[in-house]
CSV table of C-alpha atoms in Angstrom, one decimal:
chain,number,residue,atom,x,y,z
A,149,MET,CA,52.2,-2.2,-16.6
A,150,ARG,CA,51.6,0.2,-19.4
A,151,VAL,CA,48.8,-0.4,-22.1
A,152,GLY,CA,48.2,0.9,-25.4
A,153,VAL,CA,44.6,1.9,-26.8
A,154,LEU,CA,44.0,2.4,-30.6
A,155,THR,CA,40.4,2.8,-32.4
A,156,GLY,CA,40.9,1.9,-36.0
A,157,GLY,CA,38.6,1.5,-39.0
A,158,GLY,CA,35.7,3.8,-39.4
A,159,ASP,CA,34.5,5.8,-36.3
A,160,CYS,CA,30.9,5.5,-34.1
A,161,PRO,CA,29.3,6.6,-31.4
A,162,GLY,CA,30.5,4.8,-28.1
A,163,LEU,CA,34.2,4.7,-28.9
A,164,ASN,CA,35.1,7.5,-26.3
A,165,ALA,CA,32.8,5.3,-23.8
A,166,VAL,CA,35.3,2.4,-24.2
A,167,ILE,CA,38.2,4.6,-23.7
A,168,ARG,CA,37.0,6.2,-20.9
A,169,ALA,CA,36.1,2.3,-18.9
A,170,ILE,CA,39.5,1.4,-19.7
A,171,VAL,CA,41.5,4.2,-18.2
A,172,ARG,CA,39.0,4.6,-15.1
A,173,LYS,CA,39.2,1.3,-14.3
A,174,GLY,CA,42.8,0.7,-15.1
A,175,VAL,CA,43.6,3.5,-13.3
A,176,GLN,CA,41.7,3.1,-10.3
A,177,GLU,CA,41.9,-0.4,-9.6
A,178,TYR,CA,45.3,-1.6,-11.4
A,179,GLY,CA,47.3,1.1,-11.0
A,180,TYR,CA,48.1,0.9,-15.1
A,181,GLU,CA,49.4,3.7,-17.1
A,182,PHE,CA,47.8,4.4,-20.6
A,183,ILE,CA,49.1,5.6,-23.6
A,184,GLY,CA,46.8,6.1,-26.8
A,185,PHE,CA,48.0,5.8,-30.6
A,186,ARG,CA,46.6,8.3,-32.8
A,187,ASP,CA,44.4,7.0,-36.1
A,188,GLY,CA,44.3,3.2,-35.6
A,189,TRP,CA,47.3,1.4,-36.6
A,190,ARG,CA,49.0,4.2,-38.0
A,191,GLY,CA,50.0,5.3,-34.7
A,192,PRO,CA,51.7,2.2,-33.9
A,193,LEU,CA,52.9,2.3,-37.2
A,194,GLU,CA,54.6,5.3,-36.8
A,195,GLY,CA,55.0,5.9,-33.5
A,196,ASP,CA,51.9,8.8,-33.1
A,197,THR,CA,51.0,8.8,-29.6
A,198,VAL,CA,49.0,10.8,-27.0
A,199,PRO,CA,48.9,10.6,-23.2
A,200,LEU,CA,45.7,8.7,-21.7
A,201,ASP,CA,44.9,9.4,-17.8
A,202,ILE,CA,41.8,10.2,-16.0
A,203,PRO,CA,41.8,13.7,-16.5
A,204,ALA,CA,42.3,13.0,-20.5
A,205,VAL,CA,38.9,11.0,-20.4
A,206,ARG,CA,36.6,13.3,-18.5
A,207,GLY,CA,33.5,14.4,-20.0
A,208,ILE,CA,33.5,12.2,-23.2
A,209,LEU,CA,31.1,9.7,-22.5
A,210,PRO,CA,28.4,11.4,-24.6
A,211,ARG,CA,30.5,12.5,-27.2
A,212,GLY,CA,30.6,10.7,-30.7
A,213,GLY,CA,33.9,10.1,-32.6
A,214,THR,CA,37.1,9.0,-30.9
A,215,ILE,CA,39.1,11.2,-28.8
A,216,LEU,CA,42.3,9.2,-30.8
A,217,GLY,CA,41.1,9.5,-33.9
A,218,SER,CA,41.0,6.9,-36.7
A,219,SER,CA,42.1,5.6,-40.0
A,220,ARG,CA,41.8,2.5,-42.3
A,221,THR,CA,46.1,2.1,-42.4
A,222,ASN,CA,47.0,-1.0,-42.8
A,223,PRO,CA,50.2,-2.4,-41.3
A,224,LEU,CA,49.8,-6.0,-42.9
A,225,LYS,CA,49.9,-4.2,-46.3
A,226,ILE,CA,53.1,-2.2,-45.6
A,227,GLU,CA,56.7,-3.4,-46.1
A,228,GLY,CA,57.9,-3.7,-42.8
A,229,GLY,CA,55.1,-2.5,-41.1
A,230,ILE,CA,54.7,-5.7,-38.4
A,231,ARG,CA,58.3,-5.0,-37.4
A,232,ARG,CA,57.9,-1.0,-37.1
A,233,VAL,CA,54.7,-1.9,-34.8
A,234,GLN,CA,56.8,-4.0,-33.2
A,235,GLU,CA,59.5,-1.8,-32.4
A,236,ASN,CA,57.4,1.1,-31.6
A,237,LEU,CA,55.5,-0.9,-28.6
A,238,ALA,CA,58.8,-1.8,-27.4
A,239,ALA,CA,60.0,1.4,-27.7
A,240,PHE,CA,57.2,2.7,-25.6
A,241,GLU,CA,57.3,-0.1,-23.3
A,242,VAL,CA,53.6,-1.2,-24.1
A,243,ASP,CA,53.1,-4.3,-22.3
A,244,ALA,CA,49.6,-4.9,-23.8
A,245,LEU,CA,47.6,-3.4,-26.2
A,246,ILE,CA,43.8,-2.7,-26.5
A,247,VAL,CA,42.9,-2.8,-30.0
A,248,ILE,CA,38.8,-1.1,-30.5
A,249,GLY,CA,37.5,-2.0,-34.0
A,250,GLY,CA,35.7,-3.8,-36.4
A,251,GLU,CA,36.4,-6.2,-39.1
A,252,ASP,CA,39.8,-5.2,-40.5
A,253,THR,CA,41.1,-3.7,-37.4
A,254,LEU,CA,40.5,-6.9,-35.6
A,255,GLY,CA,41.7,-8.8,-38.4
A,256,VAL,CA,45.0,-7.2,-37.8
A,257,ALA,CA,45.0,-7.5,-34.3
A,258,ALA,CA,44.5,-11.4,-34.8
A,259,THR,CA,47.3,-11.8,-37.0
A,260,LEU,CA,49.8,-9.7,-34.6
A,261,SER,CA,48.7,-11.9,-31.5
A,262,ASP,CA,48.2,-15.2,-32.7
A,263,GLU,CA,51.6,-15.0,-35.4
A,264,HIS,CA,53.8,-12.5,-33.5
A,265,GLY,CA,53.3,-12.4,-30.2
A,266,VAL,CA,51.7,-9.2,-29.7
A,267,PRO,CA,49.8,-9.3,-26.6
A,268,CYS,CA,46.0,-8.0,-27.2
A,269,VAL,CA,42.6,-7.7,-26.4
A,270,GLY,CA,39.8,-6.7,-28.8
A,271,VAL,CA,36.6,-4.9,-28.5
A,272,PRO,CA,34.0,-5.0,-31.4
A,273,LYS,CA,32.7,-1.9,-32.9
A,274,THR,CA,30.9,-1.4,-36.0
A,275,ILE,CA,27.5,0.2,-36.9
A,276,ASP,CA,26.9,-2.5,-38.8
A,277,ASN,CA,27.0,-5.1,-36.7
A,278,ASP,CA,28.1,-7.8,-38.6
A,279,LEU,CA,31.1,-9.2,-36.4
A,280,SER,CA,30.4,-12.7,-35.3
A,281,ALA,CA,30.8,-14.2,-32.1
A,282,THR,CA,29.0,-11.0,-30.3
A,283,ASP,CA,25.0,-10.4,-30.4
A,284,TYR,CA,25.9,-6.7,-30.8
A,285,THR,CA,28.6,-3.9,-31.7
A,286,PHE,CA,28.1,-0.8,-29.9
A,287,GLY,CA,27.6,1.9,-32.7
A,288,PHE,CA,24.8,-0.1,-34.1
A,289,ASP,CA,21.9,0.8,-31.8
A,290,THR,CA,22.6,4.7,-32.4
A,291,ALA,CA,23.1,4.4,-36.1
A,292,VAL,CA,19.5,2.3,-36.4
A,293,ASN,CA,17.9,5.4,-34.1
A,294,ILE,CA,19.5,7.9,-36.6
A,295,ALA,CA,17.8,5.7,-39.2
A,296,THR,CA,14.5,5.5,-38.1
A,297,GLU,CA,14.1,8.9,-37.4
A,298,ALA,CA,15.2,10.0,-40.6
A,299,ILE,CA,12.7,7.6,-42.3
A,300,ASP,CA,9.6,9.0,-39.7
A,301,ARG,CA,10.5,12.5,-41.1
A,302,LEU,CA,10.2,11.2,-44.8
A,303,HIS,CA,6.8,9.7,-44.2
A,304,THR,CA,5.5,13.4,-43.9
A,305,THR,CA,6.8,14.9,-47.0
A,306,ALA,CA,6.5,11.7,-49.0
A,307,GLU,CA,2.8,12.0,-48.3
A,308,SER,CA,2.5,15.4,-49.0
A,309,HIS,CA,3.7,14.9,-52.6
A,310,MET,CA,2.9,11.5,-52.9
A,311,ARG,CA,6.5,10.2,-54.4
A,312,VAL,CA,8.4,7.4,-53.5
A,313,LEU,CA,11.1,7.9,-51.3
A,314,VAL,CA,14.4,5.9,-51.4
A,315,VAL,CA,16.3,6.4,-48.0
A,316,GLU,CA,20.0,4.5,-48.4
A,317,VAL,CA,21.9,3.4,-45.4
A,318,MET,CA,24.8,2.0,-44.7
A,319,GLY,CA,25.6,-1.7,-45.0
A,320,ARG,CA,28.5,-3.2,-47.2
A,321,HIS,CA,27.7,-7.1,-46.7
A,322,ALA,CA,25.2,-7.2,-43.8
A,323,GLY,CA,21.6,-5.6,-43.5
A,324,TRP,CA,21.3,-5.1,-40.0
A,325,ILE,CA,20.9,-1.3,-40.2
A,326,ALA,CA,18.1,-1.6,-43.2
A,327,LEU,CA,16.2,-4.5,-41.6
A,328,HIS,CA,16.0,-2.8,-38.0
A,329,SER,CA,15.4,1.0,-39.3
A,330,GLY,CA,13.3,0.0,-42.1
A,331,LEU,CA,10.9,-2.1,-39.5
A,332,ALA,CA,10.8,0.5,-37.1
A,333,GLY,CA,10.2,3.2,-39.4
A,334,GLY,CA,7.5,1.5,-41.4
A,335,ALA,CA,9.0,1.4,-44.4
A,336,ASN,CA,7.4,-0.4,-47.4
A,337,VAL,CA,10.4,-2.4,-48.8
A,338,ILE,CA,13.3,-3.1,-47.1
A,339,LEU,CA,16.6,-4.2,-49.5
A,340,ILE,CA,19.1,-5.8,-47.8
A,341,PRO,CA,22.5,-7.5,-49.4
A,342,GLU,CA,21.9,-11.1,-48.3
A,343,GLN,CA,19.2,-11.1,-50.6
A,344,ARG,CA,19.1,-10.1,-54.1
A,345,PHE,CA,16.2,-8.1,-55.1
A,346,ASP,CA,13.8,-8.2,-58.2
A,347,ILE,CA,13.5,-4.5,-59.5
A,348,ASP,CA,10.2,-5.6,-61.0
A,349,GLN,CA,8.9,-6.8,-57.6
A,350,VAL,CA,10.2,-3.9,-56.0
A,351,CYS,CA,7.9,-1.3,-58.3
A,352,GLY,CA,4.6,-4.1,-57.9
A,353,TRP,CA,5.2,-3.3,-54.2
A,354,VAL,CA,5.7,0.6,-55.3
A,355,GLU,CA,2.5,0.5,-57.3
A,356,SER,CA,0.5,-1.4,-54.7
A,357,ARG,CA,0.9,1.7,-52.0
A,358,PHE,CA,-0.3,4.3,-54.6
A,359,LYS,CA,-3.6,2.3,-55.1
A,360,ILE,CA,-4.4,3.3,-51.4
A,361,ARG,CA,-3.3,6.7,-51.9
A,362,TYR,CA,-0.2,5.8,-49.5
A,363,ALA,CA,3.3,7.2,-50.4
A,364,PRO,CA,5.8,4.4,-50.5
A,365,ILE,CA,9.4,4.5,-48.5
A,366,VAL,CA,11.9,2.2,-50.2
A,367,VAL,CA,14.9,1.4,-47.4
A,368,VAL,CA,18.2,0.2,-49.1
A,369,ALA,CA,21.7,-0.8,-47.7
A,370,GLU,CA,24.4,0.3,-49.9
A,371,GLY,CA,25.6,-3.1,-50.9
A,372,ALA,CA,22.3,-4.3,-51.7
A,373,MET,CA,22.1,-5.9,-55.4
A,374,PRO,CA,19.7,-6.6,-58.0
A,375,LYS,CA,18.9,-10.0,-59.4
A,376,ASP,CA,20.2,-9.2,-62.8
A,377,GLY,CA,23.4,-6.9,-62.0
A,378,ASP,CA,26.2,-6.0,-60.1
A,379,MET,CA,26.7,-3.6,-57.0
A,380,VAL,CA,26.4,-0.3,-57.6
A,381,LEU,CA,30.0,1.5,-56.8
A,382,LYS,CA,30.9,5.1,-56.5
A,383,ASP,CA,34.3,4.3,-58.1
A,384,GLY,CA,36.7,1.4,-58.7
A,385,THR,CA,39.3,2.7,-56.0
A,386,LEU,CA,39.9,0.2,-53.0
A,387,ASP,CA,41.2,0.9,-49.6
A,388,SER,CA,44.1,-0.4,-48.0
A,389,PHE,CA,41.7,-3.2,-46.7
A,390,GLY,CA,40.8,-4.0,-50.3
A,391,HIS,CA,37.1,-2.3,-50.0
A,392,VAL,CA,35.6,-0.4,-53.0
A,393,ARG,CA,33.7,2.7,-52.1
A,394,LEU,CA,30.1,2.2,-52.1
A,395,SER,CA,26.8,4.4,-52.0
A,396,GLY,CA,24.6,5.0,-55.4
A,397,VAL,CA,22.1,1.7,-55.1
A,398,GLY,CA,19.6,4.2,-54.1
A,399,GLU,CA,20.0,7.2,-56.8
A,400,TRP,CA,19.9,3.9,-59.4
A,401,LEU,CA,16.8,2.3,-57.6
A,402,ALA,CA,14.9,5.8,-57.8
A,403,LYS,CA,15.7,6.2,-61.5
A,404,GLU,CA,14.6,2.7,-61.9
A,405,ILE,CA,11.3,2.9,-60.2
A,406,GLU,CA,10.4,6.4,-61.9
A,407,LYS,CA,11.1,4.6,-65.1
A,408,ARG,CA,9.2,2.0,-64.8
A,409,THR,CA,6.2,3.0,-63.1
A,410,GLY,CA,5.9,6.8,-63.9
A,411,LYS,CA,5.9,8.0,-60.1
A,412,GLU,CA,8.2,10.7,-59.2
A,413,ALA,CA,10.6,9.3,-56.8
A,414,ARG,CA,13.7,10.9,-54.8
A,415,THR,CA,16.9,9.3,-52.9
A,416,THR,CA,17.7,10.2,-49.5
A,417,VAL,CA,21.7,9.0,-48.6
A,418,LEU,CA,22.1,9.3,-45.1
A,419,GLY,CA,25.8,8.4,-45.1
A,420,HIS,CA,28.1,9.4,-42.3
A,421,VAL,CA,25.4,10.7,-40.3
A,422,GLN,CA,24.6,7.4,-39.0
A,423,ARG,CA,28.0,7.5,-37.3
A,424,GLY,CA,27.8,10.8,-36.1
A,425,GLY,CA,26.8,12.5,-33.1
A,426,THR,CA,26.0,11.7,-29.3
A,427,PRO,CA,26.0,7.8,-28.9
A,428,SER,CA,22.5,5.9,-27.2
A,429,ALA,CA,21.9,4.8,-24.0
A,430,PHE,CA,22.4,1.6,-24.9
A,431,ASP,CA,25.5,2.0,-27.3
A,432,ARG,CA,27.4,3.8,-23.9
A,433,TRP,CA,26.2,1.0,-21.9
A,434,LEU,CA,27.5,-1.7,-23.9
A,435,ALA,CA,30.5,0.1,-24.7
A,436,THR,CA,31.3,1.3,-21.3
A,437,ARG,CA,30.7,-2.5,-20.0
A,438,PHE,CA,33.0,-3.9,-23.1
A,439,GLY,CA,36.1,-1.3,-21.5
A,440,LEU,CA,36.0,-2.6,-18.1
A,441,HIS,CA,36.0,-6.2,-19.6
A,442,ALA,CA,38.4,-5.6,-21.7
A,443,ILE,CA,41.0,-4.2,-19.1
A,444,ASP,CA,40.0,-7.0,-16.9
A,445,ALA,CA,41.0,-9.3,-19.6
A,446,VAL,CA,45.0,-7.7,-19.9
A,447,ARG,CA,45.0,-8.1,-16.0
A,448,ASP,CA,44.1,-12.0,-16.8
A,449,GLY,CA,46.9,-12.0,-19.1
A,450,ASP,CA,43.9,-13.4,-21.7
A,451,PHE,CA,45.4,-11.8,-24.7
A,452,GLY,CA,44.4,-12.7,-28.3
A,453,LYS,CA,40.8,-12.5,-27.0
A,454,MET,CA,37.6,-10.2,-27.7
A,455,VAL,CA,35.2,-8.9,-25.3
A,456,ALA,CA,31.7,-10.4,-26.7
A,457,LEU,CA,28.1,-9.9,-25.6
A,458,ARG,CA,26.1,-12.8,-25.1
A,459,GLY,CA,22.3,-12.5,-23.7
A,460,THR,CA,23.5,-9.9,-21.4
A,461,ASP,CA,26.6,-11.5,-20.5
A,462,ILE,CA,30.3,-9.9,-21.2
A,463,VAL,CA,32.0,-13.0,-22.7
A,464,ARG,CA,35.8,-13.3,-24.0
A,465,VAL,CA,36.1,-15.2,-27.5
A,466,PRO,CA,39.2,-15.6,-30.1
A,467,ILE,CA,39.8,-12.6,-31.7
A,468,SER,CA,40.2,-14.5,-34.7
A,469,GLU,CA,36.7,-16.6,-34.6
A,470,ALA,CA,35.1,-13.1,-34.3
A,471,THR,CA,36.5,-11.9,-37.5
A,472,GLU,CA,36.6,-15.2,-39.7
A,473,ARG,CA,33.2,-14.5,-41.3
A,474,ILE,CA,30.7,-12.1,-41.1
A,475,LYS,CA,27.5,-12.1,-39.6
A,476,THR,CA,24.6,-11.7,-42.0
A,477,VAL,CA,20.5,-11.1,-41.5
A,478,ASP,CA,19.3,-14.5,-40.9
A,479,PRO,CA,16.7,-15.0,-43.8
A,480,ARG,CA,13.9,-15.7,-41.5
A,481,LEU,CA,14.2,-12.1,-40.0
A,482,TYR,CA,14.0,-11.0,-43.5
A,483,THR,CA,11.1,-13.4,-44.4
A,484,GLU,CA,9.6,-11.9,-40.9
A,485,ALA,CA,9.5,-8.5,-42.3
A,486,GLY,CA,8.0,-9.2,-45.6
A,487,VAL,CA,4.5,-8.8,-44.6
A,488,PHE,CA,4.9,-5.4,-44.6
A,489,PHE,CA,6.1,-5.0,-48.3
A,490,GLY,CA,4.0,-3.4,-50.8
């Protein structure tokens, strides 16, 4: 059997660990051949491949990013895209395709599998942790650790100058990174997309900290929105999956806080730093287990499924189930954190 592998969407720590596990077990235990498709769905769309064997995956476990490259290419939006993917898979004699990605990348896999008979197995990847049907996605733990370390460092400079520091983290529709890193880093305000915020209340929390000679840290997800306003955008352009570029809410928030309270405010946008570098031990463990179970699903012919973490077990769920809705922060979890605000 020849198995294709691709990594699509935004990169994140742990992708290489999945690829390594898939190839190691597939070659050693099942005698499969592997072929890597470059740059997400662009690879099977254009027939751009790279050989995958055990020597190719040696030493990649601790490496961030992906040796296969990634992109936000969407074959469903390209005329004849599905046909071209099918033709190239046939030309390379690919019997099954393992798709490692988030909501958008796996959404394409679900369509190809359910509606066009392409044998796909999905692996959930996103630092946002917003894929339903799995307790955690790999990449999330590393992103939280990076954001938490940044918040820890910002506390000291905030206290030295007695100024407000606003930390903008990733999170388009789900505030998991903001909530986890904000709570772990001792932030005084956490703002997430699931809960529109009142800027007057935020300023009240900020001022209450200054009254006790404490410089506040505000953690805000890039998709957070004020009650009386819209999402702050970098520009209005859309990617191939219809997403606008975010970032800017942190800068806007700092200006509003400074204007309303008279306190000096500065912004730190963590951006792609959260995606880069060495994956955490947890992400290496989870990504490796996902890879091992993904190749087992291929062996079993259990296509149209995604591997998922439930408790400590790896299970299989329909890819369509995992992509039909976004997993957002439970309001009760946000309420728990509220005791530390202000």
